[in-house]
Structures are given as C-alpha cells and as structure tokens.
Short mmCIF file of C-alpha atoms in Angstrom, two decimals:
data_model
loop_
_atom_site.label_atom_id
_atom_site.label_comp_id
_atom_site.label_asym_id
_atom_site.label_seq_id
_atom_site.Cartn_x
_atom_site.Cartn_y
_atom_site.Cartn_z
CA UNK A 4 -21.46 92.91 -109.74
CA UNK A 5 -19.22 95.48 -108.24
CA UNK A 6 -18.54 95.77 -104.87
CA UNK A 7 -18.36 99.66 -103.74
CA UNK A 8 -20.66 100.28 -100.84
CA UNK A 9 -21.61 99.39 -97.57
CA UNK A 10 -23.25 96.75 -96.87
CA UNK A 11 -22.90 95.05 -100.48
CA UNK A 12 -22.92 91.45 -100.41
CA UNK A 13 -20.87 88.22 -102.33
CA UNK A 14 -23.73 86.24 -103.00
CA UNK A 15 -22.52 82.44 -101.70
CA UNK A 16 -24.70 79.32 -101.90
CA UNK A 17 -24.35 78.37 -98.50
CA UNK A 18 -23.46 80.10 -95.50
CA UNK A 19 -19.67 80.59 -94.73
CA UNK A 20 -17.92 78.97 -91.82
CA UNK A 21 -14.52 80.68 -92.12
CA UNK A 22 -12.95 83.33 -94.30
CA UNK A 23 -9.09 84.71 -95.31
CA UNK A 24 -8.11 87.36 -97.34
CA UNK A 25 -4.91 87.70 -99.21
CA UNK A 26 -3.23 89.05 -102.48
CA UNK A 27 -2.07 87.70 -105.18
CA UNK A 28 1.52 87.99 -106.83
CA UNK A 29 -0.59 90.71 -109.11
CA UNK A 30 -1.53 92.31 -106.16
CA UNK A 31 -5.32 91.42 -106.89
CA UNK A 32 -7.09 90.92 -103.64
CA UNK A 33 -9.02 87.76 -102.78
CA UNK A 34 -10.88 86.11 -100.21
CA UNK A 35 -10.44 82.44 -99.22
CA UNK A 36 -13.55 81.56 -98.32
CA UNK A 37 -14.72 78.05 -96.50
CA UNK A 38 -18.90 77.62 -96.95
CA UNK A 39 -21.03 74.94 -95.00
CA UNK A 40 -21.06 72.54 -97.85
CA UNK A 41 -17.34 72.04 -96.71
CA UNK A 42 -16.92 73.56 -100.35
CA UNK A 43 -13.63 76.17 -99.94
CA UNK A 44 -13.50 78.63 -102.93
CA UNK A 45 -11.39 81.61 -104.05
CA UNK A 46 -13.62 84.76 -104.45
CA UNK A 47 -13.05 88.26 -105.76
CA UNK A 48 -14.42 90.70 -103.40
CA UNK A 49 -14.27 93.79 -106.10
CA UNK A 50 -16.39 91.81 -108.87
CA UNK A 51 -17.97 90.03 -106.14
CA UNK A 52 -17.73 86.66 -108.15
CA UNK A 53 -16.04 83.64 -107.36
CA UNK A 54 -12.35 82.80 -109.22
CA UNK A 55 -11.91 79.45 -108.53
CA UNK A 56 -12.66 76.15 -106.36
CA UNK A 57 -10.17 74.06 -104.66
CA UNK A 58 -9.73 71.15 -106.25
CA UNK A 59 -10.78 67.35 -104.01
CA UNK A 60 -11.12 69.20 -100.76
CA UNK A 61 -12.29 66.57 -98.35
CA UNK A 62 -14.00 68.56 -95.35
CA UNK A 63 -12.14 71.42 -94.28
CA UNK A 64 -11.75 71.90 -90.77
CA UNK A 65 -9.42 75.11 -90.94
CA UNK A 66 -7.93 77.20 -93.89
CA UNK A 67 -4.58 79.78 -93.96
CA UNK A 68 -3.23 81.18 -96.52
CA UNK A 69 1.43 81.04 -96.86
CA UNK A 70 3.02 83.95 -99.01
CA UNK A 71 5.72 83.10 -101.60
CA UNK A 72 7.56 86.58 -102.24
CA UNK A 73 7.85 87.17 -105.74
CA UNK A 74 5.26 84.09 -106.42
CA UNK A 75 1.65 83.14 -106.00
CA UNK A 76 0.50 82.35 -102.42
CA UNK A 77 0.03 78.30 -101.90
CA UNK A 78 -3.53 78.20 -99.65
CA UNK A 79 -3.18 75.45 -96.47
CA UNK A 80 -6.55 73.38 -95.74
CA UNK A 81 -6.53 71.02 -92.64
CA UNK A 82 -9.23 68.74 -93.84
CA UNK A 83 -9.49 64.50 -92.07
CA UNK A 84 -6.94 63.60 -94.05
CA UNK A 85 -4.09 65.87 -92.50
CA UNK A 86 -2.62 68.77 -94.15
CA UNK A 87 -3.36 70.11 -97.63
CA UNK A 88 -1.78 72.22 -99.95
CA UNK A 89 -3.49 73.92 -103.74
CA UNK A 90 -2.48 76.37 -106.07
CA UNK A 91 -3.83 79.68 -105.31
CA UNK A 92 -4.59 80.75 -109.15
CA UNK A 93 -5.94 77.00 -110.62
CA UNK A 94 -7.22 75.43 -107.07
CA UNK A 95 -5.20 71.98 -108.35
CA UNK A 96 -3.45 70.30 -105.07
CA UNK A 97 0.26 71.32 -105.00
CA UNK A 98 2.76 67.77 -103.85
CA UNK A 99 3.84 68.76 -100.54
CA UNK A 100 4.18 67.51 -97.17
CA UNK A 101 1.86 66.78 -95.48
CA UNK A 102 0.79 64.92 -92.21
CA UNK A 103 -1.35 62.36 -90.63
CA UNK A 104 -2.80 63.99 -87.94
CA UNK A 105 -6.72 64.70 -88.08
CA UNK A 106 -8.43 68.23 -86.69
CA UNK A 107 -5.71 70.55 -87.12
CA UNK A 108 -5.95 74.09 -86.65
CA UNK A 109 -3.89 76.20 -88.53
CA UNK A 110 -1.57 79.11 -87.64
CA UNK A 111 0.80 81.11 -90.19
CA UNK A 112 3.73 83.21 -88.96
CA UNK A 113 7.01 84.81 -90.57
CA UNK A 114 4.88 87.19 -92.57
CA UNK A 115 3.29 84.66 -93.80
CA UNK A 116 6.27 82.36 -94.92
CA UNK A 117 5.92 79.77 -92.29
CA UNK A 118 2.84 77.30 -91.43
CA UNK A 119 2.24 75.68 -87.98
CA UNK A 120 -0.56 73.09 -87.99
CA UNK A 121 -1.34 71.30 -84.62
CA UNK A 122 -2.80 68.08 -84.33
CA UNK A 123 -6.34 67.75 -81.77
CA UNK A 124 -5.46 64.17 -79.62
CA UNK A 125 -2.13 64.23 -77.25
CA UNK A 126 1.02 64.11 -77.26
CA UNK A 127 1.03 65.20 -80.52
CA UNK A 128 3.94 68.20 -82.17
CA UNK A 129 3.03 71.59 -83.54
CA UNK A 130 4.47 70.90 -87.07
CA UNK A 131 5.99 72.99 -89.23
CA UNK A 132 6.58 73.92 -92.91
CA UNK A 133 8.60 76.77 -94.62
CA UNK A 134 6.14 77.85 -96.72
CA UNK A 135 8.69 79.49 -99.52
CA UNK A 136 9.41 76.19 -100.62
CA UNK A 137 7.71 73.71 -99.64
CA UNK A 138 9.74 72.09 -97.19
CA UNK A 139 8.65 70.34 -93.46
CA UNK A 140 10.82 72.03 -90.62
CA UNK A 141 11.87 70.05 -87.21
CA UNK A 142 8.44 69.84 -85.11
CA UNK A 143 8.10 72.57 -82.46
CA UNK A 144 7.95 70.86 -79.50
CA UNK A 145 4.46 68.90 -78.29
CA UNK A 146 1.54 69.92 -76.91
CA UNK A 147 0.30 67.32 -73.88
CA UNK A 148 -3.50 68.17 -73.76
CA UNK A 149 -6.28 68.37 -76.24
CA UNK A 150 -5.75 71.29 -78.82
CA UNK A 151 -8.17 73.66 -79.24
CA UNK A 152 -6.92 76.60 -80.78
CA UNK A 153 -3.16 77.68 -82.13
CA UNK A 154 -2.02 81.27 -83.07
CA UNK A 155 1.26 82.67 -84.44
CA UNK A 156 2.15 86.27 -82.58
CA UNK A 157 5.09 87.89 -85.04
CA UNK A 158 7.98 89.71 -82.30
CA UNK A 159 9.51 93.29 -83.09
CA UNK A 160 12.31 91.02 -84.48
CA UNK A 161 10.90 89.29 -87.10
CA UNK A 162 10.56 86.02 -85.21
CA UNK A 163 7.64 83.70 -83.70
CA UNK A 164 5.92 83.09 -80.60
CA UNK A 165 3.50 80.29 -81.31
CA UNK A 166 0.55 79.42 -78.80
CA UNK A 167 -1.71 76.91 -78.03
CA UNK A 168 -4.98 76.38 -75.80
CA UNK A 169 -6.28 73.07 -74.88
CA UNK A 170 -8.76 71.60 -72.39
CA UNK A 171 -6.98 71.78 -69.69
CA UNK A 172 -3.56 73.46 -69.19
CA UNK A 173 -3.79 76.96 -70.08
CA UNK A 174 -2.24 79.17 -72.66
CA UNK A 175 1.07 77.78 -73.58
CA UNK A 176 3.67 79.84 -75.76
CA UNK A 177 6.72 78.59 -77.83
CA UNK A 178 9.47 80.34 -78.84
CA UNK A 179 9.65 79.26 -82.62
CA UNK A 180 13.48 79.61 -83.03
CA UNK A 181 14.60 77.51 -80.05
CA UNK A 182 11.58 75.18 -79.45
CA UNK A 183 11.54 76.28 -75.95
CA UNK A 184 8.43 77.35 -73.58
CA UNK A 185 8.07 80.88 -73.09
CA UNK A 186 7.44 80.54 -69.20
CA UNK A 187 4.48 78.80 -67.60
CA UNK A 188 1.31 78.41 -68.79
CA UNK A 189 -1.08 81.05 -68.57
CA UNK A 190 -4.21 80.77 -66.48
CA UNK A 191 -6.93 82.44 -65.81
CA UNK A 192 -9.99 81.28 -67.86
CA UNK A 193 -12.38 79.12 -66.35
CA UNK A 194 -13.90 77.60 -69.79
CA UNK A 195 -11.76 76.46 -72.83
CA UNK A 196 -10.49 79.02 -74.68
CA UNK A 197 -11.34 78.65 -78.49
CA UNK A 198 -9.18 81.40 -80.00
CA UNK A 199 -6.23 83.55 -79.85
CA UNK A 200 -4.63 86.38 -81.48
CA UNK A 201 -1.54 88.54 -81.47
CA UNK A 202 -1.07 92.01 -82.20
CA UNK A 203 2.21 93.70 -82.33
CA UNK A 204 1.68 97.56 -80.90
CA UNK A 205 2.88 100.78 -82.03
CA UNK A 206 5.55 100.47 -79.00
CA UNK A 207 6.87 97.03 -79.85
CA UNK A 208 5.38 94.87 -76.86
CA UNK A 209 3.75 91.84 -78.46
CA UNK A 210 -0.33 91.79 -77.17
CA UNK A 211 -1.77 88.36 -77.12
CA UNK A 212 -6.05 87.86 -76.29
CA UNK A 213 -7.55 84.93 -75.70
CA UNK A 214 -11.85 84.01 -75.77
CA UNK A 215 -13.32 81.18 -74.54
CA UNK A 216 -16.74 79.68 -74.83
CA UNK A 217 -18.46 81.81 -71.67
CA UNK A 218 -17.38 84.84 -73.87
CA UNK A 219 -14.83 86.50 -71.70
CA UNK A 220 -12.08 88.02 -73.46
CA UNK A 221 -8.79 88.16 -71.77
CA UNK A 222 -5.27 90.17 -72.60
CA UNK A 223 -2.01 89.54 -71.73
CA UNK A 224 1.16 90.79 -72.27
CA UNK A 225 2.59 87.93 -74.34
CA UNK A 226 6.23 88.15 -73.25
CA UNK A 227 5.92 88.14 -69.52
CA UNK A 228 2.62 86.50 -69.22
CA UNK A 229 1.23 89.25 -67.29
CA UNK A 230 -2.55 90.29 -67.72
CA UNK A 231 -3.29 93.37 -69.55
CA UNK A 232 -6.44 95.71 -67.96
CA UNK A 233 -9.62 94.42 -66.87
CA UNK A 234 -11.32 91.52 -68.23
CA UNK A 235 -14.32 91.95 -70.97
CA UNK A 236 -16.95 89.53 -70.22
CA UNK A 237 -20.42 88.77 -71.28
CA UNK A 238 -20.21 88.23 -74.73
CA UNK A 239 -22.72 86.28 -75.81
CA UNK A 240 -20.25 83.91 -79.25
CA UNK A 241 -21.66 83.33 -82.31
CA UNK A 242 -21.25 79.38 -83.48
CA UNK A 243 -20.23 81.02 -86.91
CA UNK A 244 -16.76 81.36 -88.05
CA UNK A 245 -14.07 82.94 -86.09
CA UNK A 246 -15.02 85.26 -83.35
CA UNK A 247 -11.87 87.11 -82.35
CA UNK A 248 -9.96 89.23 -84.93
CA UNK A 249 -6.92 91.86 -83.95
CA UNK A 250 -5.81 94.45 -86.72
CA UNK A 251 -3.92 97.80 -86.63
CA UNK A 252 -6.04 100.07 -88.72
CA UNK A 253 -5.83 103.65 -88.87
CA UNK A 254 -3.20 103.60 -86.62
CA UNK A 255 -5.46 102.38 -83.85
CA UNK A 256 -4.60 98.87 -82.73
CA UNK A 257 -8.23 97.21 -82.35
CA UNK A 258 -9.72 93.93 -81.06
CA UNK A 259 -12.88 93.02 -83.05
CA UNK A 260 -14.96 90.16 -81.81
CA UNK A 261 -18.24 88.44 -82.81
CA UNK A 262 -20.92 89.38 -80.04
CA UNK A 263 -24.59 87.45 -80.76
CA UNK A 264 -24.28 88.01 -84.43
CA UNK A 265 -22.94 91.43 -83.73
CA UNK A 266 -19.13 92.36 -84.65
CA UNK A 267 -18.49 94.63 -81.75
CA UNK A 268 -15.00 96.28 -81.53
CA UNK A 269 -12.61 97.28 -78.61
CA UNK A 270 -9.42 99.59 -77.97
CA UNK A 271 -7.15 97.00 -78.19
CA UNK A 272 -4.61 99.13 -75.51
CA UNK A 273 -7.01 100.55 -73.64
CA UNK A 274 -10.08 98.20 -73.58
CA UNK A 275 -12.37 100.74 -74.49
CA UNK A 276 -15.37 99.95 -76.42
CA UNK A 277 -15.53 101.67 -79.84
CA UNK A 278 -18.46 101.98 -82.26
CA UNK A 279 -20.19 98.90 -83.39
CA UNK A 280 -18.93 97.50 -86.96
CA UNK A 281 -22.14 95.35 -88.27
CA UNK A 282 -24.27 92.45 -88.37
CA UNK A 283 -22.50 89.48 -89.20
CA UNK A 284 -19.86 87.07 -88.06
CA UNK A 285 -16.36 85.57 -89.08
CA UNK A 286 -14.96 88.99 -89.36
CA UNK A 287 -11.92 89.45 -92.22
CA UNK A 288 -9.92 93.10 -92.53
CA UNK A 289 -9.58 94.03 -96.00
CA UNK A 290 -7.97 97.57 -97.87
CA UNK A 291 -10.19 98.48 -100.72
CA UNK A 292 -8.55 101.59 -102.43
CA UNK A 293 -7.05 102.06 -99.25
CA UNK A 294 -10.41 102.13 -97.09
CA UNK A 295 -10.23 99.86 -94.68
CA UNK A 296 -13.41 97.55 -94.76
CA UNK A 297 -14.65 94.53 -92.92
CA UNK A 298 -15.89 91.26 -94.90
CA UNK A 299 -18.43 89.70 -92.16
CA UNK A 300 -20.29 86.49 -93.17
CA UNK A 301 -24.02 86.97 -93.57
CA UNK A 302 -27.54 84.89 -94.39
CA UNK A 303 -27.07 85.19 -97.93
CA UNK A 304 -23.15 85.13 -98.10
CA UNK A 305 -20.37 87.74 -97.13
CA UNK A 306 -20.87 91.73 -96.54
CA UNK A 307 -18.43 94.27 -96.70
CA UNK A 308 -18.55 97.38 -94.28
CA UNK A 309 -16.26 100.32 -93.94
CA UNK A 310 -14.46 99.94 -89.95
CA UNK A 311 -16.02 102.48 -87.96
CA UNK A 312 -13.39 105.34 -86.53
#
C-alpha cells in the first residue's frame, strides 16, 4: 500500500502508544513506532508496511531514536530493565551501556548524537551516552524529586540545555556542558507537568513549553526563565501518546498539542491559534517529498495528514 493522501492510514494491530520518525543512512524515512502490546516496530510510512521488529523488547516505557553521521541510527528503548539499545536496520540488541534504573524517560540532544535517560525514584542522575559511539558520559547532575518528564532544548551554539519536571519542584534546567543549574526552578503550574519541549526560533532565543495534566500549556523563555505571553488553558489531554509536539515548518515555528483526541495547533511566538490539524493523537512531523505531513495515531493504527498553513 502506498501512502500519498490525506488521511491514509498504516494499518497496526494494536493501537500505538508513542511514535518517532527518523532516516536512515539511505535517507529512507521511517517511523519508530511503540503499539499497546508493548510490541516496538520499525515501519515504512511510504509503503505503509512494517520493516522490522525489535528484537526481546521487554515493555517499553519510552523510545528515541540517536543519529550516527555517516552510519545507521542505533534506536534507545527504556523498558524495566534500564536502558536498551538495537540495530536500526535488523532490530538485534546492539552491546552497550546501559543502566539499572527502571521508568526512564528519554531525551536526545546534540542533533541527535547524545542520549539523556532519567531515572523515576530520587536522588537519582540524568545519565548520559554519546551516541556516535557508544560510550556512557559523566552523569549530569541529579534530579531530587520524582521524574516525570525530561527534554533536550538544542542552544544557537550547538550545545544542550536539558530539563526535567517532577512532582514537586518545578521545571529544572541543566546546562549539559558544565553540569550546572540554569537558575532556579521554574514555577508556575499547579498540576505535574507531563511534558516539555524546546524550540529554537528564527531569532536564536531558545523557547521551552511545558503541559501538565489540567491541560494548561505554559511558555517560557528558556534562558532567563521568564514566561512567554499568556497562558493556554483548557485543554482537555488525551491518555494516548505524547501530547505536546514543537516543529518549525514552513518557516512558522508551531506548538501542536493533543486536545480530546483533537491535534490542535498554536503560533508558537505569538500564541495564536491556527487551523486544526486532525483527529488523532501522539502527533510525529514528517517531510514526504518535501510536504510537510503529520503521522497522528488512530483506532486502526497511524494517519498521515498534510500540516495545515
């Protein structure tokens, strides 16, 4: 089956929880795709078949996906066990590093090139791997409250500002060279904030949102910790896959986020509402022939929809 118009669907056996997409050293694009069997495969969205299966995946609890240049991408699953680590091409486990921590969410940063995995129970590090070869980096610093959610925001110089949410104590930020806090912890929400995101704007200051479980979506200026324009609030979150997506599309940087099962899209700037993007949930950007298009996770599997101007 070929996938070339909207609303066409990857037909999946289960639902999906959780979705990536990424190219291979080809350039053929793929989605990394987690379903509620805790089964993760490797699809093709063009044929709309699936290439392969990872290989004695034991429960995934978050997926991410580490670029090699010149070489095939290795794909990172946090499953009970710790950290894992498969072939991108065959889906056989690669032999690298891993950890003991259990519930780790996943963050990748460096274009790609570096993984940060943080543990759920405190004290526990944000650890680190270079992904280009395999190798664990020094732990970046610890994070004293129940983890929640962890996001890598790429600078205008190339480097990292990693951040965590937990129960309790805000929005922290790291600066990935040094290890050290990027100021105080940022406050505002009054429930737990399950995700963040990062966007990088045509102007070079570094956006970072944050969602929590009320649906209110917050943004800050990641740097100073400042808030950015009024809050968005009454979202009603989907229990399905990621909510919160930012991408720079058309030149227009946008925050999408999943709004009782609709994907509902904002100015990221400006804080504007834009035009609806579809039914669905889990929402992944991908560039077919240079369109760009939205994978969403559906009933029956994954839809793809060209983004709304």
């Amino acid at each position: 089956m070929v996938i070339n118009g909207p609303g066409a669907a990857l037909k999946t056996r289960h639902s999906v929880d959780q979705m990536v997409a990424f190219r291979r050293a080809d350039g053929r694009l793929r989605l990394l795709v987690v379903c509620a069997d805790a089964s993760v495969q490797v699809w093709d969205p063009v044929s709309g078949e699936p290439a392969t299966t990872l290989h004695q995946v034991r429960g995934a609890n978050d997926i991410a996906v580490c670029r090699r240049p010149g070489r095939e991408p290795v794909l990172a699953v946090a499953t009970d066990d710790g950290v894992e680590w498969f072939d991108a091409v065959s889906g056989d486990p690669c032999r690298w590093p891993t950890v003991d921590d259990t519930h780790c969410r996943l963050a990748v940063g460096r274009g790609g090139e570096v993984l940060y995995a943080a543990g759920f129970f405190p004290p526990a590090p944000v650890h680190r791997w270079d992904a280009t070869t395999g190798t664990m980096l020094p732990p970046l610093g610890r994070h004293d409250d129940h983890l929640v959610t962890v996001a890598a925001l790429t600078r205008s110089g190339g480097t990292d500002m990693v951040v965590t949410a937990g129960w309790a104590e805000g929005i922290q930020r790291w600066d990935a060279v040094t290890g050290a806090t990027c100021g105080p912890p940022l406050l505002g929400h009054d429930a737990f904030v399950h995700e963040l995101g990062g966007l990088l704007l045509p102007g070079g200051d570094l956006l970072l949102a944050s969602l929590d479980g009320d649906g209110e979506l917050r943004r800050w200026d990641a740097e100073t910790g400042e808030p950015v324009g009024a809050v968005i609030d009454g979202l009603g979150l989907s229990g399905l896959g990621r909510n919160l997506l930012m991408i720079n599309a058309d030149g227009r940087p946008r925050i999408l986020v999943t709004s009782d099962g609709i994907i509902r899209q904002w100015d990221a700037v400006t804080g504007v509402a834009l035009a609806d993007v579809a039914e669905g949930y889990g929402a992944v950007l991908l560039d077919l022939d240079g369109v760009p298009t939205i994978a969403a996770g559906c009933d029956d599997g994954i839809r793809l929809h060209p983004l709304p101007r």
